[in-house]
Coordinates of C-alpha atoms and ligand atoms in Angstrom, one line a residue:
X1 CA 49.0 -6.1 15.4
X2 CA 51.2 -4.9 18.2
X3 CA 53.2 -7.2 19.9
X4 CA 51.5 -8.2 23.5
X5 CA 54.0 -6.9 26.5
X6 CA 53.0 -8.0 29.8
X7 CA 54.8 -7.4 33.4
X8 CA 55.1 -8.1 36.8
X9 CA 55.9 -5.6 38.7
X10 CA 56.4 -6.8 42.7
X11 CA 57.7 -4.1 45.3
X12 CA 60.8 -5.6 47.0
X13 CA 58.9 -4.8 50.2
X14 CA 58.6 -8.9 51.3
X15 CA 58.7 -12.1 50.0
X16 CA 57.5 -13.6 47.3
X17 CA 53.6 -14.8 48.3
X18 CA 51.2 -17.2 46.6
X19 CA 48.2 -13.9 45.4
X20 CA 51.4 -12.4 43.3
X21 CA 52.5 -15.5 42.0
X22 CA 49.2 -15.6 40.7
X23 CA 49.0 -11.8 39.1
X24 CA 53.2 -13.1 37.8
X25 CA 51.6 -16.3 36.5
X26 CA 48.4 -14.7 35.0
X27 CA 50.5 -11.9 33.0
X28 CA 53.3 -14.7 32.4
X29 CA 50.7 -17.3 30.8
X30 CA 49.2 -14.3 28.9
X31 CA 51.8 -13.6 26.9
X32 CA 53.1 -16.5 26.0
X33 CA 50.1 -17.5 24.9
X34 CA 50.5 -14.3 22.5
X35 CA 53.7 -15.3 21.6
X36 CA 54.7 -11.8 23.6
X37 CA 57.3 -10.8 26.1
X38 CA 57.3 -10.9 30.0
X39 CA 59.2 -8.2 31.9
X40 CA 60.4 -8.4 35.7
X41 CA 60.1 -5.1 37.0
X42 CA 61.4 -4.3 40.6
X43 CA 59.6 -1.5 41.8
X44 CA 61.8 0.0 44.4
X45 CA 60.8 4.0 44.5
X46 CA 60.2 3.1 48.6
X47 CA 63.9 3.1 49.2
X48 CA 63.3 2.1 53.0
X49 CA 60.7 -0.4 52.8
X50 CA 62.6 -1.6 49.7
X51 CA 65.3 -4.2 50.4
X52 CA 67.6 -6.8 48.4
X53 CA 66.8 -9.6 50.2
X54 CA 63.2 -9.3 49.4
X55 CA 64.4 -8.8 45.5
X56 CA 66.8 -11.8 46.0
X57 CA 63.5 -13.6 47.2
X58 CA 61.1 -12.7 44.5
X59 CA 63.6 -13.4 41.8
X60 CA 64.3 -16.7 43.5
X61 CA 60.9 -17.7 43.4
X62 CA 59.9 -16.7 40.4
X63 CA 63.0 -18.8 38.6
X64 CA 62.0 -22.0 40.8
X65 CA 58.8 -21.6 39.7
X66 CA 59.7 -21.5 35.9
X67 CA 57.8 -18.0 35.2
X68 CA 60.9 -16.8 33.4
X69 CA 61.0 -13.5 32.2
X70 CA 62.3 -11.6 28.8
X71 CA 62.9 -8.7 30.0
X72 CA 64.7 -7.0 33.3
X73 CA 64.4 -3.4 35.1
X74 CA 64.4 -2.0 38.4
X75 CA 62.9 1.7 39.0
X76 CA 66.3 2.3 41.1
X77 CA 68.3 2.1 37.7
X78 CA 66.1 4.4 36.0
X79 CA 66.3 7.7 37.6
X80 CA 67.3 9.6 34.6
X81 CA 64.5 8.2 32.7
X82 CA 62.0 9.4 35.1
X83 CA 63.6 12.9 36.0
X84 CA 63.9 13.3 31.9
X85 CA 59.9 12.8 32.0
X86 CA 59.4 15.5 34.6
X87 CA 61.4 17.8 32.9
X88 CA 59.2 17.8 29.4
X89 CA 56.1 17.3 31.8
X90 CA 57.2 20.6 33.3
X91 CA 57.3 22.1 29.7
X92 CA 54.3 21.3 28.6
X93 CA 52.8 22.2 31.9
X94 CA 51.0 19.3 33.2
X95 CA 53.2 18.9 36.4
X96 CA 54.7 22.1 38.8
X97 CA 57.3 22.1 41.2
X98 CA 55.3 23.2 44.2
X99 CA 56.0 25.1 47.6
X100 CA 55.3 23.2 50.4
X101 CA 55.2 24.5 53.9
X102 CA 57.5 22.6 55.9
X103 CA 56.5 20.1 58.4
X104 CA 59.6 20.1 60.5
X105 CA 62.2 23.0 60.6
X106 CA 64.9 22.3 58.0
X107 CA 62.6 19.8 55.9
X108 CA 62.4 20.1 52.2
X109 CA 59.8 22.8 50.9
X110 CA 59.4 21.5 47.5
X111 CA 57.3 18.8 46.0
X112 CA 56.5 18.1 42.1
X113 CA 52.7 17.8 41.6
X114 CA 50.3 17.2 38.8
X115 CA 48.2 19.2 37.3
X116 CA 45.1 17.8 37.7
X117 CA 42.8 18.6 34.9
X118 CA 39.8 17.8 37.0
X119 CA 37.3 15.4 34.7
X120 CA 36.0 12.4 34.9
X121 CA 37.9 9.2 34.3
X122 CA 36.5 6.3 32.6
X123 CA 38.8 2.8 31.6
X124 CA 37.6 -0.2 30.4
X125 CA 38.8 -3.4 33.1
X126 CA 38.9 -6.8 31.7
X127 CA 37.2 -8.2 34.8
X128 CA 35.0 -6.0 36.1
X129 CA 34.1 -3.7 33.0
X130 CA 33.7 -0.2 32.9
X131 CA 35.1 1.6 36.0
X132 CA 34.9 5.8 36.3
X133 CA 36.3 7.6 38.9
X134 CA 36.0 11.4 39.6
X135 CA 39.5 12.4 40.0
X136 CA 38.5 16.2 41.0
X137 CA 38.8 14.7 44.1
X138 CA 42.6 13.8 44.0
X139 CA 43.4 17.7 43.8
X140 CA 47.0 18.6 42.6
X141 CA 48.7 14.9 43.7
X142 CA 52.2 14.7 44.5
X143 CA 54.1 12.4 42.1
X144 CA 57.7 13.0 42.6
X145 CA 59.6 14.6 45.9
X146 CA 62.2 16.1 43.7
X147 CA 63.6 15.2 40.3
X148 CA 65.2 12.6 41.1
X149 CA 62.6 10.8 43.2
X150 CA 59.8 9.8 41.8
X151 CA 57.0 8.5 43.8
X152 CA 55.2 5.1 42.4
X153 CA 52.1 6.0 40.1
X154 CA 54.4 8.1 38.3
X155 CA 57.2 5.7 38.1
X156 CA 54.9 3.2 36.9
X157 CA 53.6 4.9 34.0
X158 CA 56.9 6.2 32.3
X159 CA 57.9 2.6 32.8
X160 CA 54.6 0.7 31.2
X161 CA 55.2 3.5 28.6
X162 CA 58.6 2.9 27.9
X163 CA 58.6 -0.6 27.7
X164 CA 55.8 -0.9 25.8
X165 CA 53.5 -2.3 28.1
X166 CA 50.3 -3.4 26.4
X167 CA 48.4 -5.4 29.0
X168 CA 48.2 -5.0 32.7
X169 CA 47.3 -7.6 34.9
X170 CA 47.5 -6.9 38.3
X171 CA 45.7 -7.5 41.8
X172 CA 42.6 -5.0 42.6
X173 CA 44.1 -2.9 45.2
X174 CA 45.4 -1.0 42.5
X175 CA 42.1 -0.2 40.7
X176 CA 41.7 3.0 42.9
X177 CA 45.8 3.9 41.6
X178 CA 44.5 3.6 38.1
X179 CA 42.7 6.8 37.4
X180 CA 45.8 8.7 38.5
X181 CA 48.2 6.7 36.4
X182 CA 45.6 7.4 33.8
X183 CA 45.7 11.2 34.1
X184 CA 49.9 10.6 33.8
X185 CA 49.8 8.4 30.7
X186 CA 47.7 11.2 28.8
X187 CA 49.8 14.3 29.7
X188 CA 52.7 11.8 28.9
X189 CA 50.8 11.0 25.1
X190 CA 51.1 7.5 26.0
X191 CA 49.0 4.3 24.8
X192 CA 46.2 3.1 27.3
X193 CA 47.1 -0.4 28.2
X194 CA 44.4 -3.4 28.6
X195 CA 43.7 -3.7 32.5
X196 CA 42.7 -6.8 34.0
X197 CA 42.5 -5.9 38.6
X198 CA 42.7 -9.6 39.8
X199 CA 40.2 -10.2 42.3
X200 CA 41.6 -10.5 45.8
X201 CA 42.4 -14.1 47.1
X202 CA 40.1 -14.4 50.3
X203 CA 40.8 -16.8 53.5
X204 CA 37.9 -19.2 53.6
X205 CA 36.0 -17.2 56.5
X206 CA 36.2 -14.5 54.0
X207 CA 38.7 -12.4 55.7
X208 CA 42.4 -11.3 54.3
X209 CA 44.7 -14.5 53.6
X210 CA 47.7 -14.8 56.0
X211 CA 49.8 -17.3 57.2
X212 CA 47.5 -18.8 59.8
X213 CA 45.4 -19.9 56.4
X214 CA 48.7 -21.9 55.5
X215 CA 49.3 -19.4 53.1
X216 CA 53.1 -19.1 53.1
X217 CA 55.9 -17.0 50.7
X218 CA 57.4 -19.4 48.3
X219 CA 60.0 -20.4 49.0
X220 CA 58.8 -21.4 52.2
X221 CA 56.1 -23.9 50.0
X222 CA 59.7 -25.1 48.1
X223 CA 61.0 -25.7 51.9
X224 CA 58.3 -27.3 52.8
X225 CA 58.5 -29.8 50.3
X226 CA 55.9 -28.9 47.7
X227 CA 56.8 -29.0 43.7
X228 CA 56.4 -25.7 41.1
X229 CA 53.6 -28.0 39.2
X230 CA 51.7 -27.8 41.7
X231 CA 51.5 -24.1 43.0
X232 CA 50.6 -23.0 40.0
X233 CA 48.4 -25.5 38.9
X234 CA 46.5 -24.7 42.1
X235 CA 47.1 -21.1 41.8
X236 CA 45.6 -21.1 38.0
X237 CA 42.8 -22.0 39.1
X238 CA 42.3 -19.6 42.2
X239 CA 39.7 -16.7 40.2
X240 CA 40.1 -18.5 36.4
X241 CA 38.8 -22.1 35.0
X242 CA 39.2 -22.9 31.4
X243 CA 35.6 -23.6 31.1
X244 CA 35.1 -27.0 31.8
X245 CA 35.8 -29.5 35.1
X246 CA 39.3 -29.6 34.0
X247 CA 41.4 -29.5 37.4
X248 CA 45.0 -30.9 35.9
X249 CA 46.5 -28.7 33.9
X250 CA 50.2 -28.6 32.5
X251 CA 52.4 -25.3 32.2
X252 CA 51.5 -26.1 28.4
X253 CA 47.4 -26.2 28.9
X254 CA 47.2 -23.4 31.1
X255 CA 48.9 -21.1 27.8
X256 CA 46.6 -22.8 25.7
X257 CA 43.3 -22.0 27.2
X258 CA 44.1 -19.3 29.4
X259 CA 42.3 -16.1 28.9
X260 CA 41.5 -13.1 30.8
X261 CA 37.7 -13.1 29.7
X262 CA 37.2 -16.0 32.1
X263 CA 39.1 -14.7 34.8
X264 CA 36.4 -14.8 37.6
X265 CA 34.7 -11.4 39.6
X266 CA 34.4 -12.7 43.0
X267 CA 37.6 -13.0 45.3
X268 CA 38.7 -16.3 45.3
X269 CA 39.0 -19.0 48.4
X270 CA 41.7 -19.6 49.4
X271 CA 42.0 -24.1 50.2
X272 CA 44.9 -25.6 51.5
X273 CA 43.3 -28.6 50.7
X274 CA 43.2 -28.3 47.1
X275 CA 46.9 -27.2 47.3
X276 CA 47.9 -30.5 49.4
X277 CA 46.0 -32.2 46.7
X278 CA 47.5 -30.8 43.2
X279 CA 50.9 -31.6 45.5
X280 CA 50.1 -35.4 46.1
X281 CA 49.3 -35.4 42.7
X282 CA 52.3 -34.0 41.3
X283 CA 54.8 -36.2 43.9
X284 CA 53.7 -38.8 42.6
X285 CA 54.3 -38.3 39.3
X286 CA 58.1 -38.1 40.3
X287 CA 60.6 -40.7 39.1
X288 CA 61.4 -43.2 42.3
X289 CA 64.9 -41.7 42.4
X290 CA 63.9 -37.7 42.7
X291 CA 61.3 -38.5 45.6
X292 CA 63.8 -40.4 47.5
X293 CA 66.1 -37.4 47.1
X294 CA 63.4 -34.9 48.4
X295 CA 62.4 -37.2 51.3
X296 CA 66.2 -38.0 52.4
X297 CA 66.9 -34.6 52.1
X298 CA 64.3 -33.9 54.8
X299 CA 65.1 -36.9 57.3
X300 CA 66.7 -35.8 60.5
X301 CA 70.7 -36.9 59.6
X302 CA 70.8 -39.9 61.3
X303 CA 67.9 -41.8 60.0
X304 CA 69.5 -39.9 56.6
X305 CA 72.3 -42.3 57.1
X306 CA 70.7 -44.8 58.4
X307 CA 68.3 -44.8 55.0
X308 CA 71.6 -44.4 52.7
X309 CA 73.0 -47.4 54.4
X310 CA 70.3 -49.7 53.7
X311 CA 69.2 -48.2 50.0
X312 CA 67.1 -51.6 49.9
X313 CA 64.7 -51.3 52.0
X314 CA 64.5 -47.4 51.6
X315 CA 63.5 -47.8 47.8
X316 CA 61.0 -49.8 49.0
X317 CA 59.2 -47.7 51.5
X318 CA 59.3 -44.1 49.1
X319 CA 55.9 -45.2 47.8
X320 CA 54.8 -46.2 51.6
X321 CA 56.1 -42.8 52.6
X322 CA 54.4 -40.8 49.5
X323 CA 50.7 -42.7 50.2
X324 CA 50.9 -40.8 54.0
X325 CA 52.6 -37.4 53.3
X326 CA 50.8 -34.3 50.8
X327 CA 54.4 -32.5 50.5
X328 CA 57.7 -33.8 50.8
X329 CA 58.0 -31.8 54.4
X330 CA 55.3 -34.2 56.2
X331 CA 58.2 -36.7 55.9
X332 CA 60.1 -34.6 58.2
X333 CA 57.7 -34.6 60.6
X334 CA 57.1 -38.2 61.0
X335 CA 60.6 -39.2 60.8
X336 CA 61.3 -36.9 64.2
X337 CA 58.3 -38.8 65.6
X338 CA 60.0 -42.0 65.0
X339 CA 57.4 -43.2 62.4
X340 CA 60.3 -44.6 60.1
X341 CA 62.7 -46.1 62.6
X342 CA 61.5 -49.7 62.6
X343 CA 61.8 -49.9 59.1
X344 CA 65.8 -49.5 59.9
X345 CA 66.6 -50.7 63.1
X346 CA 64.2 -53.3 65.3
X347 CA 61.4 -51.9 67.4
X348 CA 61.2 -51.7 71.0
X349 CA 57.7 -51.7 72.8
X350 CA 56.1 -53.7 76.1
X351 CA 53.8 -56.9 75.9
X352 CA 50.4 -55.6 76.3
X353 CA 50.5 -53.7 72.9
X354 CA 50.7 -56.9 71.2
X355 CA 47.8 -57.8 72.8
X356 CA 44.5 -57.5 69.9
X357 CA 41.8 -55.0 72.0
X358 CA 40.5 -57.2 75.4
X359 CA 42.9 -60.1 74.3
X360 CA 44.1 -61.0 78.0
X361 CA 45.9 -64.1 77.4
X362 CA 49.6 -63.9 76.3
X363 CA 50.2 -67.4 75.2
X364 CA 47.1 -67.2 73.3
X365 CA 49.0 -64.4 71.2
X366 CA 51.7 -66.2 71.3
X367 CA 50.3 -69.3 69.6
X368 CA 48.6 -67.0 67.1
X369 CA 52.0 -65.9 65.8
X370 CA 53.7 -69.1 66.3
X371 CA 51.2 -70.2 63.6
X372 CA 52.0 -66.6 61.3
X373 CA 55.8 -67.6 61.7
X374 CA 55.3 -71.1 60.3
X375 CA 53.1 -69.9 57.4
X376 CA 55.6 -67.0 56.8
X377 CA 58.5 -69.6 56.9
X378 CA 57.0 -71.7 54.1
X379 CA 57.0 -68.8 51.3
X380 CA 60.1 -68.8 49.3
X381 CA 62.8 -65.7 50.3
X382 CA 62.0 -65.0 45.9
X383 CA 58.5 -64.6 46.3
X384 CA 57.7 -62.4 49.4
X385 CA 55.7 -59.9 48.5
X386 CA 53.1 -58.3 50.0
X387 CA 50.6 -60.4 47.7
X388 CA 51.9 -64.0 48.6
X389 CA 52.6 -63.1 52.3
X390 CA 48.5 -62.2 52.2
X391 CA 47.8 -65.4 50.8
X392 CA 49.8 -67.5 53.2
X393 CA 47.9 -66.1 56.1
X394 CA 45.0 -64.7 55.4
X395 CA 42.7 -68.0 55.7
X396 CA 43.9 -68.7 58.9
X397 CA 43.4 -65.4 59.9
X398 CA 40.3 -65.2 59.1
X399 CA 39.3 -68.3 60.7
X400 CA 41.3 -67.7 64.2
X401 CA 40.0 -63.8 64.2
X402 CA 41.8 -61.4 61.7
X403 CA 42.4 -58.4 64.6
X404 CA 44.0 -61.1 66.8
X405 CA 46.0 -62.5 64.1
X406 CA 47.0 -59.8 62.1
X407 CA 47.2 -57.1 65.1
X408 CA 50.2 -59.0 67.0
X409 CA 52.1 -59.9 63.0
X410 CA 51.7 -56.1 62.8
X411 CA 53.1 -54.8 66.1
X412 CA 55.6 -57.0 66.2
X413 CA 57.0 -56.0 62.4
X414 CA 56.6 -52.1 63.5
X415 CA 56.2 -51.6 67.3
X416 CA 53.5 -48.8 66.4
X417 CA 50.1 -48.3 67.1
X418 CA 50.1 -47.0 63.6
X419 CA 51.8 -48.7 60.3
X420 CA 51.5 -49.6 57.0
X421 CA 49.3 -53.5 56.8
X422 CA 51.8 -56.4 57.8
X423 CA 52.0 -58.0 54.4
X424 CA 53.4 -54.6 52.8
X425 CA 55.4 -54.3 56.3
X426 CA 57.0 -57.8 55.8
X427 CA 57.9 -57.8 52.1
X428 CA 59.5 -54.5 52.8
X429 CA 61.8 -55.8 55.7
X430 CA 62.0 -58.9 54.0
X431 CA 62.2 -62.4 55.1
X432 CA 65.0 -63.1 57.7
X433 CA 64.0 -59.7 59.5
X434 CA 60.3 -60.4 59.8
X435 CA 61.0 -64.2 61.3
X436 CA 63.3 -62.6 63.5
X437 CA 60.8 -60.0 65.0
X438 CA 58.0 -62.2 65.2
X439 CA 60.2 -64.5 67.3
X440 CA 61.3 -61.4 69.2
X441 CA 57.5 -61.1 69.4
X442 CA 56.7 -64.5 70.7
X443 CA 59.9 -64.7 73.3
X444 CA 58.6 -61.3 75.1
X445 CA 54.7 -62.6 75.2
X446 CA 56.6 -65.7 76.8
X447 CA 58.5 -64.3 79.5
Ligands
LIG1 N1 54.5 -2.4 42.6 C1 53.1 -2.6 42.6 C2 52.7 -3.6 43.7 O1 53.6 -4.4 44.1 C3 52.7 -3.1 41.3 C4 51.3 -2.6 40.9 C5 51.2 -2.7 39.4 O2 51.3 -3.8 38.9 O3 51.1 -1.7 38.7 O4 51.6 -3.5 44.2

C-alpha cells in the first residue's frame, strides 16, 4: 500500500478564507486519518498577483488553526525542477518551444506549448464520478513562457509528481484545469492521483460567498474573537456529515469518521448562524481564566483597567458576558456602548426610567424599593447570591406587582434599559454596592 500524500496548495494571491480552510482541512483530516503526510505548497508561478504578505497570512492561519503540515514547498524555489521537466519533455517531444507573433514591438516571441495529442479524457472524481472532457478543444496550450517560467497546470503536475502526491482534494473550479494536468502527468509517466473537486460554498441566496455573507479571511474570524474549534467544526461540516445527526465533533472525531465518499454534491450554504453557534459552544467550554483574557483583551483600555482593578467583580460577570456575546468580539462592541460600565463605576440616569411602564407616582416607587432595601438588608453579606437575593424578594414582589418591584431594583443596580435580572445584578456588585444604589435610587425619586 502506498503511503497517502495529500496537499494544500493556496496561491499567495489573498488571504486565507473560510472555502480553503475547508479544501486545507478536508486534505489535512484525510491523511491523518491514513496515517499519511500533509504538504503546504505555495503556489506562486503569478509573480505579480503573488505576494508575501498573503503567504505570511495563509501560513498564519493555517498554524492558528492547528492544520499543521509535514511537508513545505513553494513553486518559486523550484525553478530548476520545473525547467529540468521541460527539457526531457522537449526530448521526448510532448512539448515545443513555439514562435509567437508578438503583441507589442519588442515583446517576447517565444512560448513553450504542449503537444496536444487530441483524445478524449476521462478521470474518475471522488464526488462527482466520472468526468470526460474533449481536450481537442484546448489546441497546443501554453504551459511555460520560457524555461524558467512555468505557468500553473504545469507547475502543479511536476510538483503532485514529485512529491508524491496521491490524493487531491481541491475546490471545483479546478475540475475544468484537470484534463490538462491530465495530458501533463502522462507525457510526464506520472501516477494519476485520486481527485476529490469540493463543491463550491454558496451564500444562502445561492449566489458566490463574500464578505457581506459574514464570510471573512481568518484571521479576521481570530480578531473577531472566534476559537480554531469552532471554524472547523463548522467548516467540517459545510458539504460532509459523518452519517448521522452528529453536529460536535472534536479535531480527533472528524479524523475518525471522515471520508471523502460522503463528501456531499451540492454546494454547500453558507450560515453564519451555525458558525456563531459552534463558537458559543466552544467559549464556553473555556477555562474561566482564558475567557477573561479574550474579553479583557477586547475591552476599550479604560474599562480594561477599570476590570483589572476590580478582578472581583469581573470574575463574576465572564459568564454574564459569555450568555450575551457568540464570539469574544461582541464584547467589544457592548463595552464601547457602555453596557459594562455600571458593573464598575455607579450609573447615572434621570427619574422617569425608574418608573415601571405608566407608573406615575414617584413615591409610590419609592416605597417599593424602600421595602427591596429592607429585604436586601436582612440577607447576610456570606450568603448573597443570586438564589437567596430571589428568595428575599420575590413574595413581596409578586404580591405588590413584580414589574413595579423588580423594574426600579433593576434600573437602579444598572441604569439600563437592558441588564442582566437584579438578583444576578446584586450578588455580582455585592452587598454594600447594591444598598448604596438603591438608596441613590430612592433619594433621586425623592427630590
Ligand atoms: N493554487 C491553486 C489554487 O489556489 C490550487 C489548485 C490545486 O489544488 O491544484 O486554486
Amino acid at each position: 500500500m502506498t503511503k497517502v500524500i495529500t496537499r494544500f496548495a493556496p496561491s499567495p494571491t489573498g488571504v486565507l478564507h473560510i472555502g480553503s480552510v475547508r479544501t486545507a482541512l478536508y486534505s489535512w483530516l484525510y491523511a491523518r486519518q491514513n496515517n499519511g503526510k500533509f504538504i503546504l505548497r505555495i503556489e506562486d508561478t503569478d509573480k505579480e498577483r503573488s505576494k508575501k504578505e498573503f503567504e505570511e497570512n495563509i501560513i498564519d492561519g493555517l498554524n492558528w488553526l492547528g492544520l499543521n503540515h509535514d511537508e513545505f514547498f513553494r513553486q518559486s524555489d523550484r525553478a530548476v525542477f520545473y525547467k529540468e521537466r521541460i527539457i526531457e519533455l522537449i526530448a521526448k517531444g510532448a512539448v515545443y518551444v513555439s514562435k509567437e507573433e508578438p503583441k507589442e514591438l519588442g515583446e517576447r516571441a517565444e512560448v513553450i506549448r504542449f503537444k496536444n495529442p487530441n483524445k478524449v479524457v476521462t478521470f474518475r472524481d471522488e464526488v462527482r464520478g466520472d468526468i470526460s472532457f474533449d481536450t481537442t478543444e484546448f489546441g497546443d496550450f501554453v504551459i511555460a513562457k520560457d524555461f524558467d517560467t512555468p505557468l500553473y497546470n504545469f507547475a502543479v503536475v511536476v510538483d503532485d509528481f514529485d512529491m508524491g502526491v496521491t490524493h487531491i482534494i481541491r475546490g471545483d473550479d479546478a475540475i475544468s484545469n484537470t484534463p490538462r494536468q491530465i495530458l501533463i502527468q502522462e507525457a510526464l509517466g506520472a501516477p494519476r492521483p485520486i481527485y476529490t473537486h469540493l463543491p463550491m460554498i454558496l451564500a444562502p441566496d445561492k449566489s458566490k460567498l463574500s464578505k457581506r455573507h459574514g464570510a471573512l479571511a481568518v484571521t479576521e474570524y481570530r480578531e473577531e474573537g472566534y476559537l480554531p474549534e469552532a471554524i472547523l467544526n463548522f467548516v467540517a461540516l459545510m458539504g460532509w456529515n459523518p452519517g448521522n445527526d452528529q453536529e460536535l465533533l472534536s479535531m480527533d472525531e472528524m479524523v475518525k469518521l471522515f471520508s471523502l465518499e460522503k463528501v456531499q454534491k451540492g454546494g454547500a450554504v453558507w450560515n453564519i448562524d451555525k458558525l456563531k453557534w459552534f463558537n458559543k459552544h466552544y467559549m464556553k467550554l473555556l477555562s474561566q481564566e482564558n475567557a477573561g483574557k479574550e474579553i479583557l483583551a477586547r475591552f476599550p483600555d479604560a474599562l480594561r483597567e477599570k476590570a483589572k482593578a476590580n478582578s472581583k467583580i469581573f470574575e463574576k460577570i465572564i459568564s454574564v458576558i459569555l450568555d450575551h456575546i457568540s464570539a469574544f468580539g461582541d464584547a467589544r462592541a457592548f463595552a464601547e456602548a457602555g453596557e459594562y460600565d455600571y458593573f464598575f463605576e455607579d450609573p447615572t440616569y434621570n427619574r422617569e426610567s425608574l418608573l415601571w411602564k405608566d407608573e406615575s407616582d414617584a413615591s409610590v416607587a419609592s416605597q417599593k424599593l424602600q421595602k427591596v432595601l429592607a429585604l436586601i438588608d436582612n440577607i447576610d453579606e456570606a450568603f448573597f447570591v443570586p438564589e437567596t437575593i430571589k428568595t428575599a424578594i420575590w413574595d413581596y414582589a409578586t404580591e405588590a406587582g413584580r414589574g413595579s418591584v423588580l423594574w426600579p431594583m433593576r434600573y437602579a443596580l444598572s441604569g439600563r434599559d437592558k441588564s442582566p435580572d437584579p438578583f444576578t445584578l446584586a450578588s455580582i456588585l455585592g452587598k454594600e454596592v447594591t444598598i448604596r444604589r438603591i438608596k441613590d435610587a430612592i433619594k433621586l425619586l425623592l427630590i
